[in-house]
GROMACS .gro file of C-alpha atoms in nm:
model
  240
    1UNK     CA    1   4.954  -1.351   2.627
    2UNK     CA    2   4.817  -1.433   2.296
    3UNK     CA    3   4.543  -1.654   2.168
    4UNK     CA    4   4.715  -1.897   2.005
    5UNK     CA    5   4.460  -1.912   1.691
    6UNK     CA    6   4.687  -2.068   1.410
    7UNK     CA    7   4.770  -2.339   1.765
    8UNK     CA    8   4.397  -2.428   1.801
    9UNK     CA    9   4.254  -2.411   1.445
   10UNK     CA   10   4.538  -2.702   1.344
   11UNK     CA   11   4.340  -2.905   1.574
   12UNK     CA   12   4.073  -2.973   1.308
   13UNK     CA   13   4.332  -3.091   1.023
   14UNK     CA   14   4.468  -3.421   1.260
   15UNK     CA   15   4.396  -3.712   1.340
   16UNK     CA   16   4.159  -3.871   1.058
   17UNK     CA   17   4.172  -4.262   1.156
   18UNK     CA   18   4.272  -4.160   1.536
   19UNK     CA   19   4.023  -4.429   1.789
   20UNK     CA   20   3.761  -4.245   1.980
   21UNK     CA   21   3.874  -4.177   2.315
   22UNK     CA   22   3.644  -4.448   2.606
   23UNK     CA   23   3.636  -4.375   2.975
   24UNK     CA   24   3.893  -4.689   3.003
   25UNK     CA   25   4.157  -4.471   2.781
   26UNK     CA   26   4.126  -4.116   2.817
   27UNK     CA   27   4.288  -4.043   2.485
   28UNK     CA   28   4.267  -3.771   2.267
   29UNK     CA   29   4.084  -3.729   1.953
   30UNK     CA   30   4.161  -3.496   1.743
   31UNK     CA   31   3.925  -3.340   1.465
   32UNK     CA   32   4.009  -3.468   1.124
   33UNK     CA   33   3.789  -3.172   0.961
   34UNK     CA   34   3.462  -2.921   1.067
   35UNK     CA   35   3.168  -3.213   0.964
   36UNK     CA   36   3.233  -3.457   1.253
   37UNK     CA   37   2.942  -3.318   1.466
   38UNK     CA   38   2.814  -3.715   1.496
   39UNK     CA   39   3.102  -3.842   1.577
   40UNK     CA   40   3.198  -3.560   1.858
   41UNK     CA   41   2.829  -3.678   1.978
   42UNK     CA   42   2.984  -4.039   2.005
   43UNK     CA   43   3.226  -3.920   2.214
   44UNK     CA   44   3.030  -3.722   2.466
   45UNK     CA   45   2.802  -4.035   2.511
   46UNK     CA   46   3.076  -4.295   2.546
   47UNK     CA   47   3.276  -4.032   2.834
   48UNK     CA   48   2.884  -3.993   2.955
   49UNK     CA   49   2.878  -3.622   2.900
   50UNK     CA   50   2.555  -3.678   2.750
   51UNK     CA   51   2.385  -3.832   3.030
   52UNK     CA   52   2.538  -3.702   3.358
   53UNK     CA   53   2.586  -3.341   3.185
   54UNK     CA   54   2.351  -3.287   2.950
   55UNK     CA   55   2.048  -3.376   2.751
   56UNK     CA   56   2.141  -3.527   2.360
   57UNK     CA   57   2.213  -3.262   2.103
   58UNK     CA   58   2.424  -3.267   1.778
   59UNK     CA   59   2.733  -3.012   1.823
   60UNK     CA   60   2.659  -2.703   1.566
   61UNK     CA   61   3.016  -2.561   1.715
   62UNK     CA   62   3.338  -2.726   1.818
   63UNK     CA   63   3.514  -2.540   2.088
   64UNK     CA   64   3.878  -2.478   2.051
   65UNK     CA   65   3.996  -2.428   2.416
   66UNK     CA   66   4.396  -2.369   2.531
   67UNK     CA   67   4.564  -2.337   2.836
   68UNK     CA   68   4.858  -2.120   2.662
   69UNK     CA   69   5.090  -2.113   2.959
   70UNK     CA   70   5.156  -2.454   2.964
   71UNK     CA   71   5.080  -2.544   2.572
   72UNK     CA   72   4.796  -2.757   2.681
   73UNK     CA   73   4.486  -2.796   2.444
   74UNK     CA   74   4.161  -2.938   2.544
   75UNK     CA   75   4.041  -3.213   2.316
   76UNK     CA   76   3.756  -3.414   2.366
   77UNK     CA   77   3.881  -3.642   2.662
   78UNK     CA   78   4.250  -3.609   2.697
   79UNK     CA   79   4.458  -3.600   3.046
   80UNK     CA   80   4.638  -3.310   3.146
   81UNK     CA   81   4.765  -3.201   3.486
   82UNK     CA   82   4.595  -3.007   3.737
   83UNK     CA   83   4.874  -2.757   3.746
   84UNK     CA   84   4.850  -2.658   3.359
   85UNK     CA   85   4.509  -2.567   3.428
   86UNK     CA   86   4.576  -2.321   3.692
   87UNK     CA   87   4.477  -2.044   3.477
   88UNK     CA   88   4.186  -1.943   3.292
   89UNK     CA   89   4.219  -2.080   2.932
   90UNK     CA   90   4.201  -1.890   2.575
   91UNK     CA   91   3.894  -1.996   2.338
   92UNK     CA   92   3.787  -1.970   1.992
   93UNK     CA   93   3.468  -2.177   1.866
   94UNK     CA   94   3.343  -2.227   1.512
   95UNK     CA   95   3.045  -2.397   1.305
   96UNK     CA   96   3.101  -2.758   1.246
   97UNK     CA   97   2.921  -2.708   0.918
   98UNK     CA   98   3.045  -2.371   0.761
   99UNK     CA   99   2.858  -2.430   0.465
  100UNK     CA  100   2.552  -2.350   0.630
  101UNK     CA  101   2.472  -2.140   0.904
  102UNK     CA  102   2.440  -2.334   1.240
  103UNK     CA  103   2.132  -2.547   1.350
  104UNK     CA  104   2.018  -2.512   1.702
  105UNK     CA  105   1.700  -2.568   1.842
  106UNK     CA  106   1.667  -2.194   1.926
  107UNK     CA  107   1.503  -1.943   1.657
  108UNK     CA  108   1.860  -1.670   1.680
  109UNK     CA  109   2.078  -1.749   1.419
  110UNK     CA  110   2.180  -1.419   1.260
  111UNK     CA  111   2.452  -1.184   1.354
  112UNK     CA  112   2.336  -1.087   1.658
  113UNK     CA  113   2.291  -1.399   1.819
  114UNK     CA  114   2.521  -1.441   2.201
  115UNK     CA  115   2.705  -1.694   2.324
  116UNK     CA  116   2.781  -1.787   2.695
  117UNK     CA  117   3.076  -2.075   2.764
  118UNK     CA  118   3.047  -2.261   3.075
  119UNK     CA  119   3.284  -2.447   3.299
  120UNK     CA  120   3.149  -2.787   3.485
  121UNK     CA  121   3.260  -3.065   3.683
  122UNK     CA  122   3.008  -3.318   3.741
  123UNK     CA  123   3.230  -3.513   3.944
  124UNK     CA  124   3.267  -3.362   4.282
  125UNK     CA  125   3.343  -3.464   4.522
  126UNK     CA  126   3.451  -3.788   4.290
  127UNK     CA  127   3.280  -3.978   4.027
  128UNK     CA  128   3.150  -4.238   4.249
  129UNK     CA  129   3.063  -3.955   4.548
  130UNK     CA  130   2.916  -3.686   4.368
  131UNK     CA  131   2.803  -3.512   4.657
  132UNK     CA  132   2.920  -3.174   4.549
  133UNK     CA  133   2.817  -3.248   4.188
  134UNK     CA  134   2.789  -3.032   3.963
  135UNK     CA  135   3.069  -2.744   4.084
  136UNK     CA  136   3.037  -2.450   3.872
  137UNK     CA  137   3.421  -2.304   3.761
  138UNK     CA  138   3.352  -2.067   3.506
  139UNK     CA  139   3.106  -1.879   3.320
  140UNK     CA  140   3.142  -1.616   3.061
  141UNK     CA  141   2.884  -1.451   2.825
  142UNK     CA  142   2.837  -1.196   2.572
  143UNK     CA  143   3.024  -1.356   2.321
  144UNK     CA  144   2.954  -1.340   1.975
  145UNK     CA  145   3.043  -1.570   1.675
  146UNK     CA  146   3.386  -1.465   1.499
  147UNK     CA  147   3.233  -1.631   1.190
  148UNK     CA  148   2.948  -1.424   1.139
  149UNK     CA  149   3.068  -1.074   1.263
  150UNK     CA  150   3.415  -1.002   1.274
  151UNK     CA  151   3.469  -0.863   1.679
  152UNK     CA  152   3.721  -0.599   1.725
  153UNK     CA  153   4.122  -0.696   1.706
  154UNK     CA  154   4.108  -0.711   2.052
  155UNK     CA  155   3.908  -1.011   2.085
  156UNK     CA  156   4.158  -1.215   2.003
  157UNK     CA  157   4.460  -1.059   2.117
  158UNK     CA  158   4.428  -1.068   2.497
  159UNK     CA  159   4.256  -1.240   2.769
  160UNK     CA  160   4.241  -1.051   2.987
  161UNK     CA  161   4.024  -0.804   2.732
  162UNK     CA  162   3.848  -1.047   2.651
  163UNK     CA  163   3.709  -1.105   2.984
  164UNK     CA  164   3.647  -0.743   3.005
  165UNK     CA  165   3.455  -0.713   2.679
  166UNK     CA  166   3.238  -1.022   2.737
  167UNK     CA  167   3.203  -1.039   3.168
  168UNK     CA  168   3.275  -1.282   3.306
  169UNK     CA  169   2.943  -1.416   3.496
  170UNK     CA  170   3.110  -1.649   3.783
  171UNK     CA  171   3.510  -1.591   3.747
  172UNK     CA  172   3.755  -1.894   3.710
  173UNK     CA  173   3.796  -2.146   3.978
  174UNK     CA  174   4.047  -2.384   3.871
  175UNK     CA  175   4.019  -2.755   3.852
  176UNK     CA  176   4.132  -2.917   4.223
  177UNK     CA  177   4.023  -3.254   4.242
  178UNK     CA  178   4.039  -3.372   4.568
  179UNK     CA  179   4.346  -3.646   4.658
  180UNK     CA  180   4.260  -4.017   4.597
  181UNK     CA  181   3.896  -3.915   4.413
  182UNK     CA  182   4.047  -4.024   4.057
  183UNK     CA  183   3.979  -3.878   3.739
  184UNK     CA  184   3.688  -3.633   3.668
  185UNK     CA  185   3.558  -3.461   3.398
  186UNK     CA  186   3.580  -3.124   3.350
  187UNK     CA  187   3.317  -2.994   3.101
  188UNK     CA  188   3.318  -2.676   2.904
  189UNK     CA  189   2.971  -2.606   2.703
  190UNK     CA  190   2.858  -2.361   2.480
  191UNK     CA  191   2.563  -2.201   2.492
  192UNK     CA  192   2.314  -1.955   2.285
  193UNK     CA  193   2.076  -1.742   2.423
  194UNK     CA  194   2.043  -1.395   2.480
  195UNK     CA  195   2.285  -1.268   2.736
  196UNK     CA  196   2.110  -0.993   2.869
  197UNK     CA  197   1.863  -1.245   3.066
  198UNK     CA  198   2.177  -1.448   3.213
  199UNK     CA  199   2.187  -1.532   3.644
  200UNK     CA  200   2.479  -1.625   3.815
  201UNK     CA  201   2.390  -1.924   3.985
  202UNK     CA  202   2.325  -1.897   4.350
  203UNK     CA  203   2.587  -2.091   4.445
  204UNK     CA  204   2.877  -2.224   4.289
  205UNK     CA  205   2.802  -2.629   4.420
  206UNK     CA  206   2.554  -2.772   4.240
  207UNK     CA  207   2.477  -2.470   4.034
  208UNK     CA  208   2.294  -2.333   4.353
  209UNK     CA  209   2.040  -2.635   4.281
  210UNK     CA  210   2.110  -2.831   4.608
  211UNK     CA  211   2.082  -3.183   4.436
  212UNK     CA  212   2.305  -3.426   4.359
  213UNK     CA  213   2.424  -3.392   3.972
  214UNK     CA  214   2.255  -3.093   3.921
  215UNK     CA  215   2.412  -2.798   3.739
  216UNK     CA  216   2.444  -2.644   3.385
  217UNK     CA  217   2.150  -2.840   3.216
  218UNK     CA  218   1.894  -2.679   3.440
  219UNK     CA  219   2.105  -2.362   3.460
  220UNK     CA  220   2.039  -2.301   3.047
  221UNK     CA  221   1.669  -2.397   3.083
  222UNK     CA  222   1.605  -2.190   3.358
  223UNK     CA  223   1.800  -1.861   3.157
  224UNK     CA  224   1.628  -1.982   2.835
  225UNK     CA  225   1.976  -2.090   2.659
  226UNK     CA  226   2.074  -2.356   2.443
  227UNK     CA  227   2.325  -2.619   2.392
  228UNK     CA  228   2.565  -2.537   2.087
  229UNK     CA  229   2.865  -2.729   2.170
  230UNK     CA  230   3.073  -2.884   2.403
  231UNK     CA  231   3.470  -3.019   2.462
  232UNK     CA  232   3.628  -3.138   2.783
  233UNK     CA  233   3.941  -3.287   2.960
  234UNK     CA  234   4.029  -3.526   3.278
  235UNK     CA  235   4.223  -3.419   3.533
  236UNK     CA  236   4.266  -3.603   3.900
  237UNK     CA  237   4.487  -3.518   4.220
  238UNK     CA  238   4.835  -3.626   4.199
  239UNK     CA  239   4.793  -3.849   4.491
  240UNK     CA  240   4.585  -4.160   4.412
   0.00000   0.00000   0.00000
């Protein structure tokens, strides 16, 4: 299964007078170029990303995330089924700004710098009954920046290397929103930090926290990492 990279990177070159997606809509919105960091911001606090999810940042990286087997790509709000997200996506992220080199609020910026990608839903058991909130489904680390370094070929050929090359922290647990909870939000962040001094969680709901609508954000303080970028989609049981 290949990583779709010519699929993805088209994602930046649509869309230039496309609406921001609302909670009311759940469109898509599509990147008209790599310098709409603000306006991915927008969108993250008008779906309440920032807020529920995490603290407010400006997006150094936009995250390019594909379920290949059913030709579904993850951008910034839009629906897609519960069964095309069965299993575990593909990914590529890049600088918003490739111009200059990235702008976090951590000190590693150079070549060696790591990257860990998180999966989150902050809306389990449902948006209005979070009492399972957040539920960790994936987390993978060791990854570095295809920008800066070239990785080998194989880092973007297969998944399943991939995984094996970077390790795969907690493996994927697909989406399965409960029947009749309605939409929720399923979050994928990046993160920088180094890898080496990455925890599991203790426990998949609420990041092992045991509160309500806890989960990633104390997650990267407590392993020292930083927010770099984020994308996500809604999904909800068929039966409403």
């Amino acid at each position: 299964m290949k990583l779709f990279i010519s699929l993805v990177a088209g994602i930046l070159l649509i869309g230039k007078t496309t609406a921001l997606p609302t909670e009311s809509s759940h469109q898509s919105y599509l990147q008209a170029d790599e310098s709409t960091a603000s306006t991915i911001r927008d969108v993250l606090v008008d779906n309440k990303i920032i807020g529920d999810v995490l603290d407010d940042f400006q997006p150094d990286y936009y995250l390019d995330i594909t379920y290949p087997k059913h030709h579904e790509v993850v951008s910034l709000g839009n629906d897609i089924p519960v069964k095309s997200v069965s299993d575990r996506p593909v990914f590529l992220f890049r600088p918003l700004s490739p111009l200059k080199p990235p702008t976090g609020d951590d000190k590693d910026s150079d070549n060696d710098a790591v990257f860990t990608l998180i999966l989150t839903d902050p809306d389990a058991k449902s948006r209005d009954n979070p009492k399972w909130s957040e539920m960790c489904h994936w987390i993978i680390t060791n990854l570095t920046d295809p920008t800066r370094e070239p990785p080998p070929p194989p880092f973007f050929e297969s998944p399943q290397l991939l995984g094996l090359q970077s390790g795969e922290v907690e493996k994927y647990l697909p989406p399965g929103p409960p029947p009749r909870t309605g939409p929720h939000r399923y979050v994928f962040v990046l993160l920088k930090g180094d890898s080496h001094l990455v925890k599991a969680p203790k426990d998949r709901k609420h990041w092992g926290y045991g509160k309500v609508r806890h989960g990633v954000r104390d997650w990267a303080a407590e392993n020292n990492l930083t927010v770099m970028g984020a994308n996500f989609f809604y999904a909800q049981n068929v039966k409403q």
